[in-house]
Amino acid sequence: AFAKPASSVELAVEQGLRDHDLLGDPELGNLPPTYTLGDPVHVNSLVREMPSYDLVEIVVGNTVRAVALVRERAGGYVLGELRATVGNIDLPSQSELQSSLAARGLRGTASLSWTWTREPGSPFAPFLTGYDASGRTSFVTPRGTTTSLPTMRGLTLRGN
């Protein structure tokens, strides 16, 4: 059965950790009930078959122990996946995203995007997105900057 969507990212994480008995699991960051959450980072899905989502740090003390992927569903949010971190990894702030965009010669308001593509990566490492000098949407991937992200067969780009 699907979890009932929560009204916020924070409640979705709390509900998902509780309902799936994930607190204290050593493979998922050994999270105690006293965890706190960092600021969520929104990721826009480029295809209809996958909802947009937020990534949020799960912090214990001053250390990020895990990152939660929280999917948008039915006007709310559900915990989709949880990954333990290696080392103290911080998700980027909007100003860090903006600086990274500018450093690559791109313009506009920095955002993050994701789709299943042949590019290496995972939904936990979305593509930095902005505009090139010609105004074309551009994506920063592990292989470099591109204006085209061919999606895997069978996926429908949003807006099509």
Coordinates of C-alpha atoms in Angstrom, one line a residue:
A1 CA 0.0 0.0 0.0
F2 CA 1.2 3.5 -0.7
A3 CA 1.9 5.9 2.1
K4 CA -0.6 8.8 2.5
P5 CA 1.1 12.0 1.3
A6 CA 2.2 14.3 4.1
S7 CA 1.7 18.1 3.9
S8 CA 5.4 18.9 4.1
V9 CA 8.8 17.5 3.3
E10 CA 9.6 17.4 7.0
L11 CA 6.4 15.4 7.9
A12 CA 7.1 13.0 4.9
V13 CA 10.6 12.2 6.3
E14 CA 9.2 11.7 9.8
Q15 CA 6.4 9.5 8.6
G16 CA 8.6 7.5 6.2
L17 CA 11.3 6.8 8.8
R18 CA 8.7 5.8 11.4
D19 CA 6.4 3.7 9.1
H20 CA 9.3 1.8 7.5
D21 CA 11.2 1.4 10.8
L22 CA 14.4 3.1 9.5
L23 CA 15.6 4.8 12.7
G24 CA 18.7 3.1 14.0
D25 CA 19.4 1.1 10.8
P26 CA 23.3 1.1 10.5
E27 CA 23.1 0.8 6.7
L28 CA 21.0 4.0 6.5
G29 CA 23.0 6.3 8.8
N30 CA 22.1 4.9 12.2
L31 CA 19.6 7.7 12.7
P32 CA 18.4 8.4 16.3
P33 CA 14.9 9.9 16.9
T34 CA 16.7 13.2 17.7
Y35 CA 17.7 13.9 14.1
T36 CA 17.1 17.3 12.6
L37 CA 16.6 18.2 8.9
G38 CA 18.6 20.6 6.8
D39 CA 17.0 22.8 4.2
P40 CA 15.4 20.9 1.3
V41 CA 16.8 21.3 -2.2
H42 CA 14.1 21.0 -5.0
V43 CA 14.8 18.9 -8.1
N44 CA 12.5 19.3 -11.2
S45 CA 11.7 16.1 -13.0
L46 CA 12.1 16.5 -16.8
V47 CA 9.8 13.6 -17.6
R48 CA 6.1 12.9 -16.8
E49 CA 6.8 9.4 -15.5
M50 CA 8.8 10.6 -12.5
P51 CA 7.6 13.2 -10.1
S52 CA 9.7 16.2 -9.0
Y53 CA 11.3 15.8 -5.6
D54 CA 13.3 17.3 -2.8
L55 CA 16.6 16.2 -1.3
V56 CA 17.0 16.9 2.4
E57 CA 19.9 16.3 4.8
I58 CA 19.2 14.3 7.9
V59 CA 21.5 15.7 10.5
V60 CA 22.7 14.2 13.8
G61 CA 24.7 16.7 16.0
N62 CA 26.5 18.7 13.3
T63 CA 27.0 15.8 10.9
V64 CA 24.9 14.9 7.9
R65 CA 24.2 11.2 8.3
A66 CA 21.9 10.6 5.4
V67 CA 20.1 12.3 2.6
A68 CA 16.4 11.7 2.0
L69 CA 14.7 11.8 -1.4
V70 CA 11.1 13.1 -0.9
R71 CA 8.8 12.7 -3.9
E72 CA 5.8 14.9 -4.7
R73 CA 2.6 12.8 -4.8
A74 CA -1.0 13.8 -4.9
G75 CA -0.4 17.4 -3.7
G76 CA 1.8 16.2 -0.9
Y77 CA 5.1 14.5 -0.2
V78 CA 6.3 10.9 0.6
L79 CA 9.7 9.6 1.5
G80 CA 11.0 7.9 -1.6
E81 CA 14.5 6.8 -0.7
L82 CA 17.1 7.2 2.0
R83 CA 20.9 7.1 1.5
A84 CA 23.5 7.2 4.2
T85 CA 26.3 9.6 3.6
V86 CA 30.1 9.0 3.6
G87 CA 31.8 11.9 5.3
N88 CA 30.0 15.1 6.1
I89 CA 28.4 16.0 2.8
D90 CA 26.3 19.2 2.5
L91 CA 23.6 19.8 -0.1
P92 CA 24.3 23.0 -2.0
S93 CA 22.5 26.3 -1.0
Q94 CA 20.9 28.4 -3.7
S95 CA 23.8 30.8 -3.6
E96 CA 26.3 27.9 -4.1
L97 CA 24.2 26.7 -7.1
Q98 CA 24.2 30.2 -8.5
S99 CA 28.0 30.5 -8.2
S100 CA 28.5 27.2 -9.8
L101 CA 26.2 28.2 -12.7
A102 CA 28.1 31.4 -13.3
A103 CA 31.5 29.6 -13.1
R104 CA 30.3 27.5 -16.0
G105 CA 29.3 30.5 -18.1
L106 CA 25.6 29.9 -17.7
R107 CA 22.9 32.4 -16.8
G108 CA 19.5 32.6 -15.2
T109 CA 18.3 31.3 -11.8
A110 CA 20.2 28.1 -11.0
S111 CA 18.0 25.0 -10.5
L112 CA 18.4 21.3 -10.4
S113 CA 16.8 18.8 -12.8
W114 CA 16.7 15.1 -13.3
T115 CA 15.7 12.5 -15.8
W116 CA 16.8 8.9 -16.5
T117 CA 19.4 9.3 -19.3
R118 CA 22.6 7.7 -20.5
E119 CA 24.6 10.3 -18.5
P120 CA 26.2 8.8 -15.4
G121 CA 24.6 9.8 -12.1
S122 CA 21.6 9.2 -9.9
P123 CA 18.6 11.2 -8.6
F124 CA 20.8 12.0 -5.6
A125 CA 23.2 13.9 -8.0
P126 CA 20.9 15.9 -10.2
F127 CA 21.9 18.1 -13.1
L128 CA 22.6 21.8 -12.4
T129 CA 20.4 23.7 -14.9
G130 CA 20.5 27.2 -16.4
Y131 CA 20.7 29.0 -19.7
D132 CA 23.6 29.4 -22.2
A133 CA 24.4 32.7 -24.0
S134 CA 21.8 31.8 -26.7
G135 CA 19.1 31.3 -24.1
R136 CA 19.0 27.5 -24.5
T137 CA 18.3 25.4 -21.4
S138 CA 21.6 23.8 -20.4
F139 CA 22.5 21.0 -18.1
V140 CA 25.7 20.4 -16.2
T141 CA 26.4 16.6 -16.2
P142 CA 29.5 14.7 -15.1
R143 CA 30.6 14.7 -18.7
G144 CA 30.3 18.5 -19.1
T145 CA 27.6 21.0 -20.1
T146 CA 25.0 20.1 -22.7
T147 CA 21.8 21.5 -24.1
S148 CA 20.3 18.0 -24.8
L149 CA 19.7 15.2 -22.3
P150 CA 18.4 12.3 -24.3
T151 CA 16.0 10.4 -22.0
M152 CA 15.7 6.7 -21.9
R153 CA 13.3 5.1 -24.3
G154 CA 9.6 5.2 -23.2
L155 CA 9.9 8.4 -21.1
T156 CA 7.9 11.5 -22.1
L157 CA 9.4 14.9 -21.6
R158 CA 7.3 17.4 -19.6
G159 CA 5.6 19.9 -21.9
N160 CA 5.3 17.4 -24.8

